[in-house]
PDB file of C-alpha atoms and ligand atoms in Angstrom:
ATOM      1  CA  MET A   1     -59.823-120.279  26.100  1.00  0.00           C
ATOM      2  CA  LYS A   2     -58.087-117.550  24.034  1.00  0.00           C
ATOM      3  CA  ARG A   3     -59.606-114.241  25.117  1.00  0.00           C
ATOM      4  CA  ALA A   4     -58.589-110.813  23.639  1.00  0.00           C
ATOM      5  CA  VAL A   5     -59.569-107.317  24.516  1.00  0.00           C
ATOM      6  CA  TYR A   6     -60.196-104.699  21.812  1.00  0.00           C
ATOM      7  CA  PRO A   7     -59.967-101.350  23.623  1.00  0.00           C
ATOM      8  CA  GLY A   8     -60.952 -97.976  22.433  1.00  0.00           C
ATOM      9  CA  SER A   9     -62.936 -94.816  22.830  1.00  0.00           C
ATOM     10  CA  PHE A  10     -65.532 -95.894  20.114  1.00  0.00           C
ATOM     11  CA  ASP A  11     -66.985 -92.407  19.821  1.00  0.00           C
ATOM     12  CA  PRO A  12     -68.883 -93.896  17.946  1.00  0.00           C
ATOM     13  CA  ILE A  13     -68.052 -97.253  16.791  1.00  0.00           C
ATOM     14  CA  THR A  14     -67.583 -97.484  12.982  1.00  0.00           C
ATOM     15  CA  LEU A  15     -67.690-100.054  10.182  1.00  0.00           C
ATOM     16  CA  GLY A  16     -63.893 -99.944  10.424  1.00  0.00           C
ATOM     17  CA  HIS A  17     -63.959-101.003  14.124  1.00  0.00           C
ATOM     18  CA  LEU A  18     -66.507-103.822  13.207  1.00  0.00           C
ATOM     19  CA  ASP A  19     -64.186-105.061  10.558  1.00  0.00           C
ATOM     20  CA  ILE A  20     -61.271-105.382  13.043  1.00  0.00           C
ATOM     21  CA  ILE A  21     -63.796-107.127  15.553  1.00  0.00           C
ATOM     22  CA  GLU A  22     -64.844-109.594  12.915  1.00  0.00           C
ATOM     23  CA  ARG A  23     -61.177-110.509  11.979  1.00  0.00           C
ATOM     24  CA  ALA A  24     -60.252-110.883  15.626  1.00  0.00           C
ATOM     25  CA  SER A  25     -63.195-113.067  16.455  1.00  0.00           C
ATOM     26  CA  ARG A  26     -61.969-115.551  13.769  1.00  0.00           C
ATOM     27  CA  LEU A  27     -58.666-115.954  15.822  1.00  0.00           C
ATOM     28  CA  PHE A  28     -59.872-115.872  19.312  1.00  0.00           C
ATOM     29  CA  ASP A  29     -62.567-117.632  21.394  1.00  0.00           C
ATOM     30  CA  GLU A  30     -63.771-114.457  22.954  1.00  0.00           C
ATOM     31  CA  VAL A  31     -63.316-110.793  21.968  1.00  0.00           C
ATOM     32  CA  ILE A  32     -64.137-108.221  24.569  1.00  0.00           C
ATOM     33  CA  VAL A  33     -64.681-104.756  23.036  1.00  0.00           C
ATOM     34  CA  ALA A  34     -63.768-102.583  25.914  1.00  0.00           C
ATOM     35  CA  VAL A  35     -65.098 -99.052  25.835  1.00  0.00           C
ATOM     36  CA  ALA A  36     -62.890 -96.555  27.622  1.00  0.00           C
ATOM     37  CA  ARG A  37     -64.628 -93.972  29.711  1.00  0.00           C
ATOM     38  CA  ARG A  38     -62.270 -91.087  28.574  1.00  0.00           C
ATOM     39  CA  GLU A  39     -64.382 -88.277  29.556  1.00  0.00           C
ATOM     40  CA  GLU A  40     -61.432 -85.989  29.538  1.00  0.00           C
ATOM     41  CA  LYS A  41     -61.620 -86.206  25.776  1.00  0.00           C
ATOM     42  CA  ASN A  42     -65.127 -84.641  25.839  1.00  0.00           C
ATOM     43  CA  PRO A  43     -66.625 -87.403  23.681  1.00  0.00           C
ATOM     44  CA  LEU A  44     -69.675 -86.682  21.605  1.00  0.00           C
ATOM     45  CA  PHE A  45     -71.496 -89.708  23.024  1.00  0.00           C
ATOM     46  CA  SER A  46     -71.531 -90.354  26.697  1.00  0.00           C
ATOM     47  CA  TRP A  47     -69.823 -93.492  28.133  1.00  0.00           C
ATOM     48  CA  GLU A  48     -73.185 -95.267  28.526  1.00  0.00           C
ATOM     49  CA  GLU A  49     -74.218 -94.291  25.096  1.00  0.00           C
ATOM     50  CA  ARG A  50     -70.962 -95.628  23.357  1.00  0.00           C
ATOM     51  CA  ILE A  51     -71.316 -99.027  25.297  1.00  0.00           C
ATOM     52  CA  GLU A  52     -74.892 -99.213  24.205  1.00  0.00           C
ATOM     53  CA  LEU A  53     -74.172 -98.439  20.569  1.00  0.00           C
ATOM     54  CA  ALA A  54     -71.091-100.899  20.487  1.00  0.00           C
ATOM     55  CA  GLY A  55     -73.385-103.637  22.101  1.00  0.00           C
ATOM     56  CA  GLN A  56     -76.109-103.045  19.473  1.00  0.00           C
ATOM     57  CA  ALA A  57     -73.631-103.028  16.527  1.00  0.00           C
ATOM     58  CA  THR A  58     -72.125-106.249  17.647  1.00  0.00           C
ATOM     59  CA  ALA A  59     -75.316-107.965  18.650  1.00  0.00           C
ATOM     60  CA  GLY A  60     -75.185-110.559  15.910  1.00  0.00           C
ATOM     61  CA  MET A  61     -71.605-111.390  16.349  1.00  0.00           C
ATOM     62  CA  GLU A  62     -70.802-114.658  18.139  1.00  0.00           C
ATOM     63  CA  ARG A  63     -67.851-114.652  20.596  1.00  0.00           C
ATOM     64  CA  VAL A  64     -67.971-110.868  21.091  1.00  0.00           C
ATOM     65  CA  LYS A  65     -69.076-108.976  24.040  1.00  0.00           C
ATOM     66  CA  VAL A  66     -68.940-105.383  25.060  1.00  0.00           C
ATOM     67  CA  GLU A  67     -67.885-103.986  28.360  1.00  0.00           C
ATOM     68  CA  GLY A  68     -66.953-100.447  29.613  1.00  0.00           C
ATOM     69  CA  PHE A  69     -63.688 -99.868  31.589  1.00  0.00           C
ATOM     70  CA  ASP A  70     -62.169 -96.929  33.468  1.00  0.00           C
ATOM     71  CA  GLY A  71     -58.512 -96.691  34.646  1.00  0.00           C
ATOM     72  CA  LEU A  72     -55.636 -98.701  33.262  1.00  0.00           C
ATOM     73  CA  LEU A  73     -56.248-100.999  30.258  1.00  0.00           C
ATOM     74  CA  VAL A  74     -53.770-103.534  31.493  1.00  0.00           C
ATOM     75  CA  ASP A  75     -55.590-103.920  34.775  1.00  0.00           C
ATOM     76  CA  PHE A  76     -58.839-104.438  32.909  1.00  0.00           C
ATOM     77  CA  VAL A  77     -57.236-107.058  30.556  1.00  0.00           C
ATOM     78  CA  ARG A  78     -55.843-108.889  33.502  1.00  0.00           C
ATOM     79  CA  SER A  79     -59.019-108.800  35.462  1.00  0.00           C
ATOM     80  CA  ARG A  80     -60.762-110.577  32.367  1.00  0.00           C
ATOM     81  CA  ASN A  81     -58.017-113.246  32.206  1.00  0.00           C
ATOM     82  CA  ALA A  82     -57.191-112.114  28.746  1.00  0.00           C
ATOM     83  CA  GLY A  83     -53.776-112.443  27.272  1.00  0.00           C
ATOM     84  CA  THR A  84     -54.054-110.193  24.174  1.00  0.00           C
ATOM     85  CA  ILE A  85     -54.669-106.505  23.380  1.00  0.00           C
ATOM     86  CA  ILE A  86     -56.070-105.931  19.941  1.00  0.00           C
ATOM     87  CA  ARG A  87     -55.588-102.700  17.968  1.00  0.00           C
ATOM     88  CA  GLY A  88     -56.302-101.766  14.375  1.00  0.00           C
ATOM     89  CA  LEU A  89     -53.607-100.126  12.336  1.00  0.00           C
ATOM     90  CA  ARG A  90     -54.544 -98.059   9.326  1.00  0.00           C
ATOM     91  CA  ALA A  91     -51.925 -95.991   7.573  1.00  0.00           C
ATOM     92  CA  VAL A  92     -48.532 -95.080   8.925  1.00  0.00           C
ATOM     93  CA  MET A  93     -50.219 -92.212  10.655  1.00  0.00           C
ATOM     94  CA  ASP A  94     -51.293 -94.630  13.350  1.00  0.00           C
ATOM     95  CA  PHE A  95     -47.947 -96.086  13.926  1.00  0.00           C
ATOM     96  CA  ASP A  96     -46.214 -93.653  16.431  1.00  0.00           C
ATOM     97  CA  TYR A  97     -49.252 -93.548  18.873  1.00  0.00           C
ATOM     98  CA  GLU A  98     -49.671 -97.362  18.660  1.00  0.00           C
ATOM     99  CA  PHE A  99     -46.104 -98.222  19.135  1.00  0.00           C
ATOM    100  CA  GLN A 100     -45.889 -95.968  22.215  1.00  0.00           C
ATOM    101  CA  MET A 101     -49.005 -97.407  23.660  1.00  0.00           C
ATOM    102  CA  ALA A 102     -48.031-101.023  23.015  1.00  0.00           C
ATOM    103  CA  LEU A 103     -44.601-100.612  24.476  1.00  0.00           C
ATOM    104  CA  THR A 104     -46.042 -98.784  27.581  1.00  0.00           C
ATOM    105  CA  ASN A 105     -48.453-101.602  28.060  1.00  0.00           C
ATOM    106  CA  ARG A 106     -45.618-104.195  27.738  1.00  0.00           C
ATOM    107  CA  LYS A 107     -43.679-102.207  30.358  1.00  0.00           C
ATOM    108  CA  LEU A 108     -46.694-102.315  32.704  1.00  0.00           C
ATOM    109  CA  ALA A 109     -47.654-105.903  31.997  1.00  0.00           C
ATOM    110  CA  GLY A 110     -45.023-107.943  30.252  1.00  0.00           C
ATOM    111  CA  GLU A 111     -47.127-111.033  29.988  1.00  0.00           C
ATOM    112  CA  LEU A 112     -49.620-109.328  27.688  1.00  0.00           C
ATOM    113  CA  GLU A 113     -49.112-109.033  23.891  1.00  0.00           C
ATOM    114  CA  THR A 114     -50.551-106.402  21.583  1.00  0.00           C
ATOM    115  CA  VAL A 115     -51.628-107.752  18.257  1.00  0.00           C
ATOM    116  CA  PHE A 116     -52.441-105.470  15.242  1.00  0.00           C
ATOM    117  CA  PHE A 117     -54.982-106.155  12.714  1.00  0.00           C
ATOM    118  CA  LEU A 118     -55.238-104.345   9.279  1.00  0.00           C
ATOM    119  CA  PRO A 119     -58.695-103.418   8.260  1.00  0.00           C
ATOM    120  CA  SER A 120     -60.062-103.984   4.797  1.00  0.00           C
ATOM    121  CA  GLU A 121     -58.548-101.209   2.489  1.00  0.00           C
ATOM    122  CA  LYS A 122     -62.018 -99.607   2.148  1.00  0.00           C
ATOM    123  CA  TYR A 123     -61.765 -98.499   5.803  1.00  0.00           C
ATOM    124  CA  PHE A 124     -58.091 -97.367   5.754  1.00  0.00           C
ATOM    125  CA  TYR A 125     -58.992 -93.642   6.039  1.00  0.00           C
ATOM    126  CA  LEU A 126     -61.996 -94.071   8.392  1.00  0.00           C
ATOM    127  CA  SER A 127     -62.033 -92.826  11.838  1.00  0.00           C
ATOM    128  CA  SER A 128     -64.686 -91.971  14.443  1.00  0.00           C
ATOM    129  CA  SER A 129     -63.638 -88.301  14.051  1.00  0.00           C
ATOM    130  CA  LEU A 130     -64.425 -88.364  10.515  1.00  0.00           C
ATOM    131  CA  VAL A 131     -67.821 -89.952  11.083  1.00  0.00           C
ATOM    132  CA  ARG A 132     -68.614 -87.198  13.771  1.00  0.00           C
ATOM    133  CA  GLU A 133     -67.471 -84.417  11.391  1.00  0.00           C
ATOM    134  CA  LEU A 134     -69.606 -85.875   8.478  1.00  0.00           C
ATOM    135  CA  ALA A 135     -72.640 -86.231  10.712  1.00  0.00           C
ATOM    136  CA  ARG A 136     -72.245 -82.635  11.974  1.00  0.00           C
ATOM    137  CA  ALA A 137     -72.179 -81.514   8.444  1.00  0.00           C
ATOM    138  CA  GLY A 138     -75.215 -83.597   7.473  1.00  0.00           C
ATOM    139  CA  GLY A 139     -73.169 -86.023   5.107  1.00  0.00           C
ATOM    140  CA  GLU A 140     -74.360 -89.571   4.151  1.00  0.00           C
ATOM    141  CA  LEU A 141     -73.012 -91.953   6.773  1.00  0.00           C
ATOM    142  CA  SER A 142     -74.250 -95.472   5.760  1.00  0.00           C
ATOM    143  CA  CYS A 143     -70.977 -96.461   4.122  1.00  0.00           C
ATOM    144  CA  PHE A 144     -69.005 -95.542   7.327  1.00  0.00           C
ATOM    145  CA  ALA A 145     -71.152 -96.588  10.351  1.00  0.00           C
ATOM    146  CA  PRO A 146     -73.513 -99.217  11.160  1.00  0.00           C
ATOM    147  CA  PRO A 147     -77.291 -98.369  11.105  1.00  0.00           C
ATOM    148  CA  VAL A 148     -77.739 -97.965  14.907  1.00  0.00           C
ATOM    149  CA  VAL A 149     -74.895 -95.389  14.849  1.00  0.00           C
ATOM    150  CA  VAL A 150     -76.253 -93.605  11.898  1.00  0.00           C
ATOM    151  CA  GLU A 151     -79.583 -93.258  13.643  1.00  0.00           C
ATOM    152  CA  ALA A 152     -78.017 -92.049  16.928  1.00  0.00           C
ATOM    153  CA  LEU A 153     -75.923 -89.489  14.988  1.00  0.00           C
ATOM    154  CA  LYS A 154     -79.044 -88.135  13.271  1.00  0.00           C
ATOM    155  CA  ARG A 155     -80.798 -87.883  16.602  1.00  0.00           C
ATOM    156  CA  LYS A 156     -77.780 -86.087  18.286  1.00  0.00           C
ATOM    157  CA  PHE A 157     -77.449 -83.526  15.456  1.00  0.00           C
ATOM    158  CA  SER A 158     -81.272 -82.935  14.909  1.00  0.00           C
ATOM    159  CA  ARG A 159     -81.543 -81.403  18.491  1.00  0.00           C
TER     160      ARG A 159
HETATM  161  O1  PNS B 201     -59.725 -95.244  20.414  1.00  0.00           O
HETATM  162  P1  PNS B 201     -58.616 -94.674  21.125  1.00  0.00           P
HETATM  163  O2  PNS B 201     -59.124 -93.452  21.726  1.00  0.00           O
HETATM  164  O3  PNS B 201     -57.449 -94.435  20.327  1.00  0.00           O
HETATM  165  O4  PNS B 201     -58.237 -95.603  22.415  1.00  0.00           O
HETATM  166  C1  PNS B 201     -57.188 -95.301  23.294  1.00  0.00           C
HETATM  167  C2  PNS B 201     -57.334 -96.204  24.551  1.00  0.00           C
HETATM  168  C3  PNS B 201     -58.597 -96.020  25.108  1.00  0.00           C
HETATM  169  C4  PNS B 201     -57.121 -97.644  24.120  1.00  0.00           C
HETATM  170  C5  PNS B 201     -56.094 -95.807  25.440  1.00  0.00           C
HETATM  171  O5  PNS B 201     -56.147 -94.444  25.739  1.00  0.00           O
HETATM  172  C6  PNS B 201     -56.240 -96.631  26.839  1.00  0.00           C
HETATM  173  O6  PNS B 201     -55.819 -97.621  26.879  1.00  0.00           O
HETATM  174  N1  PNS B 201     -56.528 -95.794  27.885  1.00  0.00           N
HETATM  175  C7  PNS B 201     -56.742 -96.382  29.107  1.00  0.00           C
HETATM  176  C8  PNS B 201     -55.700 -95.842  30.039  1.00  0.00           C
HETATM  177  C9  PNS B 201     -54.354 -96.558  29.920  1.00  0.00           C
HETATM  178  O7  PNS B 201     -54.255 -97.738  30.262  1.00  0.00           O
HETATM  179  N2  PNS B 201     -53.317 -95.845  29.507  1.00  0.00           N
HETATM  180  C10 PNS B 201     -52.022 -96.357  29.278  1.00  0.00           C
HETATM  181  C11 PNS B 201     -51.886 -97.022  27.828  1.00  0.00           C
HETATM  182  S1  PNS B 201     -50.672 -96.241  26.988  1.00  0.00           S
END
């Protein structure tokens, strides 16, 4: 059983994340989308909301499940008997941060590998922060986020 963990803040999950999840689920028997608590980052959506939205957005995807985690990523990955951490790489702007994170995780848990996936070019520029900014300004979101997230953002900003 080849199991991989795809961690992130997912604030909120976007079509770019879903593209990575789909690609990963073709290579692994199970992909666990691991939603980090990260309340220190003052997320727009609560941890529970981010888990719920990721669960709804991936509901039709076989081999994919969603869980929340708090604390060290490598501890969570080990606790699920997974050997791989998945991350998406967009442009070079991601590289420094991802390189640092992957090497830190390797130092902490040498048996785990980080595997990077490239999203479809149409999502190269896409990020959760861009989606939040667009939503705040009342922009059209359907090309960037799944329908459950579009609805949740509309509710958030109509208050
Ligand atoms: O979507 P993000 O915010 O870029 O995801 C970053 C995340 C959550 C994967 C990373 O911050 C993380 O793994 N946090 C858990 C704490 C941890 O293990 N830190 C050491 C990794 S360098």
